[in-house]
Amino acid sequence: MAMSKEPYDSLSLLDFQKRFPDEAACWSELVRIRWPKGHACAACRKVMGYVQSRRIFQCPRCRKQVSATAGTMFHKSHLPLQKWFWAIYLMAISPKGVSMNNLKKHLGIRSYQTVWLMGHKIRGAMMQRDELYKLKGIVEVDEMQIGHQSPENRREIREDKRTRFLMAIQEGSKGNPRFVTFEELESFFKEDLLSKIDKAIEKGSTLKSDGNPSYASAKERGYQVDPIVFDKEPDKAKEHLKWIHWVSSNIKRGLVSTYHGCFPKYRKAYLAEFSYRFNRRYWPRQAFERLLLACILGKPKTLKDIIM
């Protein structure tokens, strides 16, 4: 029976299950995405044949064999590929993210550590994918802090628990928020801010900022700077960096409501998950396939890589 070719976003959970009802369907999709024109043997340059019963490619001349998962995020995983597909699908389409406890329950995985590792591997693929791009044009920039709140004053973030980030949002042609990125900072000193701006934003872009003199120094590095001092022009200031305030409010609310906070070591990964979905919100039909491709092409990570 031929499978439906409907866009992924038009599929309900039941429809997605019908599209990938078993391991064979998932492996066929993995092979199609990774090697749409077939896979050539590295030694003989011959197109390798796919042995579906063993889920490997084999060279007809030298008999060399290659697994379809070799070098991907799924390499040496003991979980069924179908469960990986479900995890990728849910993390790709859920606007506010998916808690790992819910994923554990829905996928029928007994170990929380197992599903926690799955989530971080997928976030790692998201992060690697977004690192290929830079923001450009008109870009709002500001510093932000993520951390545990003080019990004495819930509006204050505990000094020893905060993680600093540079947040940058590229505006679209109509002034709408188009792309966002978060760069972790060691401090709010000028040298740290400017190095992250160089990493995340193309030269020649216009930086919309507050009155922080560190951003004014970006002129010397090839950027235009459009600052507003908040204390002097509070009304204009709200409009000047409105998307910064809107996105930061959403990300902080999401970290609390969906994930109930996160350890400092992993905050960068959670922000990468948020920015990955945000940056691709205009292509919902490609959500699953894009993330599956990112998981295939991304550098594989082990538990040791993630917790170090």
Short mmCIF file of C-alpha atoms in Angstrom, two decimals:
data_model
loop_
_atom_site.label_atom_id
_atom_site.label_comp_id
_atom_site.label_asym_id
_atom_site.label_seq_id
_atom_site.Cartn_x
_atom_site.Cartn_y
_atom_site.Cartn_z
CA MET A 1 0.00 0.00 0.00
CA ALA A 2 1.52 3.35 -1.05
CA MET A 3 2.15 5.83 1.73
CA SER A 4 0.55 9.28 1.70
CA LYS A 5 2.73 12.14 0.51
CA GLU A 6 0.87 14.79 2.51
CA PRO A 7 2.94 17.54 4.17
CA TYR A 8 4.06 16.56 7.65
CA ASP A 9 2.27 19.43 9.34
CA SER A 10 -1.07 18.35 7.86
CA LEU A 11 -0.79 14.98 9.61
CA SER A 12 -2.43 14.32 12.95
CA LEU A 13 -0.68 12.05 15.42
CA LEU A 14 -2.67 9.11 14.06
CA ASP A 15 -1.81 10.05 10.48
CA PHE A 16 1.88 10.23 11.39
CA GLN A 17 1.61 6.77 12.90
CA LYS A 18 0.06 5.49 9.65
CA ARG A 19 2.88 7.04 7.66
CA PHE A 20 5.54 5.37 9.80
CA PRO A 21 3.76 2.29 11.17
CA ASP A 22 6.86 0.16 11.74
CA GLU A 23 10.65 0.03 11.70
CA ALA A 24 10.79 -0.77 7.98
CA ALA A 25 8.95 2.44 7.07
CA CYS A 26 11.25 4.50 9.29
CA TRP A 27 14.40 2.93 7.89
CA SER A 28 13.19 3.52 4.32
CA GLU A 29 12.64 7.19 5.12
CA LEU A 30 16.05 7.46 6.79
CA VAL A 31 17.72 6.02 3.70
CA ARG A 32 15.72 8.29 1.38
CA ILE A 33 16.67 11.42 3.30
CA ARG A 34 20.33 10.52 3.77
CA TRP A 35 21.10 9.09 0.33
CA PRO A 36 18.36 10.14 -2.12
CA LYS A 37 20.54 9.12 -5.11
CA GLY A 38 21.95 5.97 -3.56
CA HIS A 39 25.22 5.47 -1.69
CA ALA A 40 28.55 4.88 -3.45
CA CYS A 41 31.28 2.71 -1.98
CA ALA A 42 34.20 4.85 -0.78
CA ALA A 43 36.74 2.38 -2.17
CA CYS A 44 35.18 1.15 -5.44
CA ARG A 45 32.91 4.10 -6.28
CA LYS A 46 30.20 1.58 -7.07
CA VAL A 47 26.65 2.28 -5.99
CA MET A 48 26.00 0.09 -2.98
CA GLY A 49 22.88 -2.06 -2.84
CA TYR A 50 20.53 -1.79 0.11
CA VAL A 51 19.97 -5.03 2.00
CA GLN A 52 16.64 -4.19 3.64
CA SER A 53 16.45 -7.31 5.79
CA ARG A 54 19.71 -6.30 7.53
CA ARG A 55 19.31 -2.53 7.00
CA ILE A 56 22.78 -2.10 5.56
CA PHE A 57 24.34 -1.04 2.26
CA GLN A 58 26.72 -3.48 0.59
CA CYS A 59 29.16 -2.88 -2.25
CA PRO A 60 28.60 -5.36 -5.15
CA ARG A 61 32.36 -5.51 -5.84
CA CYS A 62 34.32 -5.47 -2.57
CA ARG A 63 31.36 -6.50 -0.38
CA LYS A 64 32.05 -3.66 2.04
CA GLN A 65 29.05 -2.94 4.26
CA VAL A 66 27.81 0.37 5.71
CA SER A 67 24.93 0.90 8.10
CA ALA A 68 22.44 3.63 7.23
CA THR A 69 22.83 4.99 10.77
CA ALA A 70 26.66 5.07 10.76
CA GLY A 71 27.94 8.55 11.56
CA THR A 72 24.46 9.83 12.45
CA MET A 73 22.82 10.62 15.76
CA PHE A 74 21.17 7.17 15.69
CA HIS A 75 24.47 5.26 15.50
CA LYS A 76 24.68 2.45 18.06
CA SER A 77 21.33 3.40 19.56
CA HIS A 78 19.44 0.46 21.06
CA LEU A 79 16.09 2.23 20.72
CA PRO A 80 13.79 1.44 17.81
CA LEU A 81 14.06 4.04 15.05
CA GLN A 82 10.30 4.51 15.22
CA LYS A 83 10.63 5.95 18.74
CA TRP A 84 13.33 8.31 17.52
CA PHE A 85 10.99 9.46 14.73
CA TRP A 86 8.24 10.15 17.22
CA ALA A 87 10.59 12.16 19.45
CA ILE A 88 11.84 14.21 16.49
CA TYR A 89 8.31 14.80 15.23
CA LEU A 90 6.99 15.98 18.60
CA MET A 91 9.98 18.22 19.31
CA ALA A 92 9.72 19.70 15.81
CA ILE A 93 6.03 20.59 15.84
CA SER A 94 5.37 21.52 19.49
CA PRO A 95 5.48 25.35 19.71
CA LYS A 96 6.33 25.32 23.43
CA GLY A 97 8.48 22.22 23.44
CA VAL A 98 7.90 18.82 25.03
CA SER A 99 8.90 17.82 28.54
CA MET A 100 10.99 14.67 28.71
CA ASN A 101 8.64 13.16 31.30
CA ASN A 102 5.77 13.42 28.83
CA LEU A 103 7.95 12.03 26.05
CA LYS A 104 8.96 9.14 28.29
CA LYS A 105 5.32 8.31 28.98
CA HIS A 106 4.11 8.61 25.38
CA LEU A 107 6.99 6.63 23.89
CA GLY A 108 6.80 3.88 26.51
CA ILE A 109 10.44 4.27 27.56
CA ARG A 110 11.15 3.11 31.11
CA SER A 111 14.35 5.01 31.78
CA TYR A 112 14.21 8.80 32.20
CA GLN A 113 17.94 9.00 31.47
CA THR A 114 17.35 7.36 28.09
CA VAL A 115 14.70 9.84 26.99
CA TRP A 116 16.69 12.73 28.52
CA LEU A 117 19.65 11.71 26.35
CA MET A 118 17.40 11.51 23.28
CA GLY A 119 16.18 15.05 23.89
CA HIS A 120 19.68 16.44 24.28
CA LYS A 121 20.93 14.66 21.18
CA ILE A 122 18.09 16.22 19.18
CA ARG A 123 18.81 19.64 20.70
CA GLY A 124 22.46 19.17 19.77
CA ALA A 125 21.46 18.61 16.15
CA MET A 126 19.32 21.76 16.29
CA MET A 127 22.22 23.74 17.69
CA GLN A 128 24.69 22.50 15.07
CA ARG A 129 22.26 23.37 12.30
CA ASP A 130 21.69 26.96 13.43
CA GLU A 131 25.43 27.52 13.89
CA LEU A 132 25.73 27.38 10.09
CA TYR A 133 23.91 30.72 9.75
CA LYS A 134 24.43 34.34 10.79
CA LEU A 135 21.94 37.14 11.30
CA LYS A 136 22.09 40.20 9.05
CA GLY A 137 20.34 43.46 8.23
CA ILE A 138 18.65 45.19 11.16
CA VAL A 139 19.31 43.18 14.32
CA GLU A 140 18.06 43.90 17.84
CA VAL A 141 20.66 42.99 20.48
CA ASP A 142 20.57 42.87 24.26
CA GLU A 143 21.87 40.87 27.20
CA MET A 144 19.67 38.49 29.14
CA GLN A 145 20.00 36.23 32.17
CA ILE A 146 18.44 32.84 32.80
CA GLY A 147 18.53 31.45 36.31
CA HIS A 148 16.89 30.37 39.52
CA GLN A 149 15.01 33.08 41.37
CA SER A 150 15.83 34.10 44.90
CA PRO A 151 13.34 32.75 47.49
CA GLU A 152 13.40 36.11 49.28
CA ASN A 153 12.55 38.12 46.18
CA ARG A 154 11.10 36.19 43.26
CA ARG A 155 11.96 39.00 40.85
CA GLU A 156 15.65 38.71 41.56
CA ILE A 157 17.87 36.04 40.02
CA ARG A 158 20.36 34.43 42.36
CA GLU A 159 23.85 35.60 41.53
CA ASP A 160 25.37 32.13 41.74
CA LYS A 161 22.71 30.49 39.56
CA ARG A 162 22.45 32.82 36.58
CA THR A 163 23.62 32.18 33.03
CA ARG A 164 24.32 35.15 30.79
CA PHE A 165 23.39 35.30 27.10
CA LEU A 166 23.55 37.70 24.20
CA MET A 167 20.17 37.64 22.47
CA ALA A 168 19.94 38.88 18.88
CA ILE A 169 16.83 39.12 16.71
CA GLN A 170 16.90 39.85 12.99
CA GLU A 171 14.00 42.00 11.81
CA GLY A 172 12.18 41.14 8.60
CA SER A 173 11.34 43.55 5.77
CA LYS A 174 8.14 44.57 7.59
CA GLY A 175 9.83 45.02 10.95
CA ASN A 176 8.65 41.64 12.23
CA PRO A 177 10.93 39.26 14.18
CA ARG A 178 12.47 36.91 11.62
CA PHE A 179 15.34 34.97 13.19
CA VAL A 180 16.71 34.74 16.72
CA THR A 181 19.93 33.46 18.22
CA PHE A 182 21.36 33.13 21.72
CA GLU A 183 25.08 33.18 22.50
CA GLU A 184 26.25 32.22 25.98
CA LEU A 185 28.47 34.82 27.66
CA GLU A 186 31.11 34.48 30.35
CA SER A 187 30.41 38.07 31.39
CA PHE A 188 28.77 41.27 30.20
CA PHE A 189 32.13 42.92 29.55
CA LYS A 190 32.74 44.53 26.18
CA GLU A 191 35.22 41.92 24.93
CA ASP A 192 32.80 39.04 25.52
CA LEU A 193 29.85 40.86 23.93
CA LEU A 194 31.77 41.90 20.82
CA SER A 195 33.23 38.43 20.23
CA LYS A 196 29.73 36.91 20.30
CA ILE A 197 28.39 39.63 17.99
CA ASP A 198 31.16 38.75 15.52
CA LYS A 199 30.18 35.09 15.74
CA ALA A 200 26.42 35.55 15.32
CA ILE A 201 25.95 38.64 13.11
CA GLU A 202 27.31 39.57 9.68
CA LYS A 203 29.51 42.64 9.32
CA GLY A 204 27.71 45.69 7.98
CA SER A 205 24.50 44.90 9.88
CA THR A 206 22.75 47.55 11.97
CA LEU A 207 22.60 46.80 15.68
CA LYS A 208 19.58 48.21 17.51
CA SER A 209 20.61 48.41 21.15
CA ASP A 210 20.16 50.18 24.45
CA GLY A 211 22.68 52.71 25.74
CA ASN A 212 25.30 50.11 26.69
CA PRO A 213 28.62 51.61 25.44
CA SER A 214 29.89 48.13 24.57
CA TYR A 215 27.60 48.08 21.52
CA ALA A 216 28.87 51.49 20.39
CA SER A 217 32.32 49.89 20.14
CA ALA A 218 30.94 47.53 17.47
CA LYS A 219 31.31 50.40 14.97
CA GLU A 220 35.06 49.75 15.01
CA ARG A 221 34.38 46.14 13.92
CA GLY A 222 32.28 47.00 10.86
CA TYR A 223 28.75 47.33 12.27
CA GLN A 224 26.28 50.21 12.26
CA VAL A 225 24.81 51.01 15.68
CA ASP A 226 21.37 52.46 16.46
CA PRO A 227 21.18 52.96 20.26
CA ILE A 228 18.53 54.43 22.55
CA VAL A 229 19.23 55.27 26.18
CA PHE A 230 16.32 53.79 28.13
CA ASP A 231 16.44 56.24 31.04
CA LYS A 232 16.26 59.26 28.75
CA GLU A 233 13.67 57.98 26.26
CA PRO A 234 11.57 55.28 28.01
CA ASP A 235 8.65 55.45 25.55
CA LYS A 236 10.86 55.05 22.51
CA ALA A 237 12.90 52.38 24.25
CA LYS A 238 9.98 49.96 24.52
CA GLU A 239 9.36 50.18 20.78
CA HIS A 240 13.06 50.15 19.89
CA LEU A 241 13.69 46.66 21.33
CA LYS A 242 10.13 45.37 21.43
CA TRP A 243 10.95 41.96 19.94
CA ILE A 244 13.77 41.42 22.42
CA HIS A 245 11.34 41.91 25.30
CA TRP A 246 8.64 39.78 23.66
CA VAL A 247 10.93 36.83 22.88
CA SER A 248 12.75 36.91 26.23
CA SER A 249 9.40 36.86 28.05
CA ASN A 250 8.26 33.86 25.99
CA ILE A 251 11.45 31.87 26.45
CA LYS A 252 11.55 32.41 30.22
CA ARG A 253 7.89 31.45 30.56
CA GLY A 254 8.47 28.33 28.46
CA LEU A 255 11.44 27.18 30.53
CA VAL A 256 9.30 27.35 33.66
CA SER A 257 6.01 25.97 32.31
CA THR A 258 7.32 23.17 30.06
CA TYR A 259 10.65 22.21 31.62
CA HIS A 260 10.18 23.61 35.16
CA GLY A 261 13.62 25.21 34.90
CA CYS A 262 16.89 23.62 33.82
CA PHE A 263 20.43 23.25 35.09
CA PRO A 264 22.87 26.00 34.07
CA LYS A 265 24.97 23.56 32.04
CA TYR A 266 22.07 22.82 29.68
CA ARG A 267 20.43 26.23 29.31
CA LYS A 268 22.23 26.89 26.04
CA ALA A 269 20.74 23.69 24.59
CA TYR A 270 17.19 24.62 25.65
CA LEU A 271 17.55 28.09 24.12
CA ALA A 272 18.88 26.45 20.94
CA GLU A 273 15.73 24.31 20.80
CA PHE A 274 13.55 27.41 21.14
CA SER A 275 15.45 29.36 18.46
CA TYR A 276 15.49 26.39 16.05
CA ARG A 277 11.70 26.14 16.04
CA PHE A 278 11.25 29.92 16.04
CA ASN A 279 13.54 30.36 13.03
CA ARG A 280 11.60 27.79 10.99
CA ARG A 281 8.05 28.67 12.00
CA TYR A 282 7.25 29.84 8.44
CA TRP A 283 8.01 26.37 7.03
CA PRO A 284 5.82 24.10 9.18
CA ARG A 285 5.33 21.59 6.35
CA GLN A 286 9.04 20.85 6.45
CA ALA A 287 9.39 20.74 10.25
CA PHE A 288 9.89 17.01 10.70
CA GLU A 289 11.96 16.41 7.56
CA ARG A 290 14.26 19.36 8.31
CA LEU A 291 14.92 18.17 11.84
CA LEU A 292 15.39 14.57 10.71
CA LEU A 293 17.98 15.80 8.20
CA ALA A 294 19.71 17.81 10.95
CA CYS A 295 19.87 14.66 13.10
CA ILE A 296 21.35 12.70 10.19
CA LEU A 297 23.96 15.31 9.24
CA GLY A 298 24.84 16.50 12.73
CA LYS A 299 27.93 15.30 14.55
CA PRO A 300 26.97 12.36 16.80
CA LYS A 301 27.14 13.02 20.55
CA THR A 302 27.49 10.54 23.38
CA LEU A 303 26.29 10.88 26.97
CA LYS A 304 29.85 11.81 27.96
CA ASP A 305 29.91 14.62 25.37
CA ILE A 306 26.65 16.07 26.70
CA ILE A 307 27.37 15.98 30.44
CA MET A 308 30.96 17.24 30.26
#
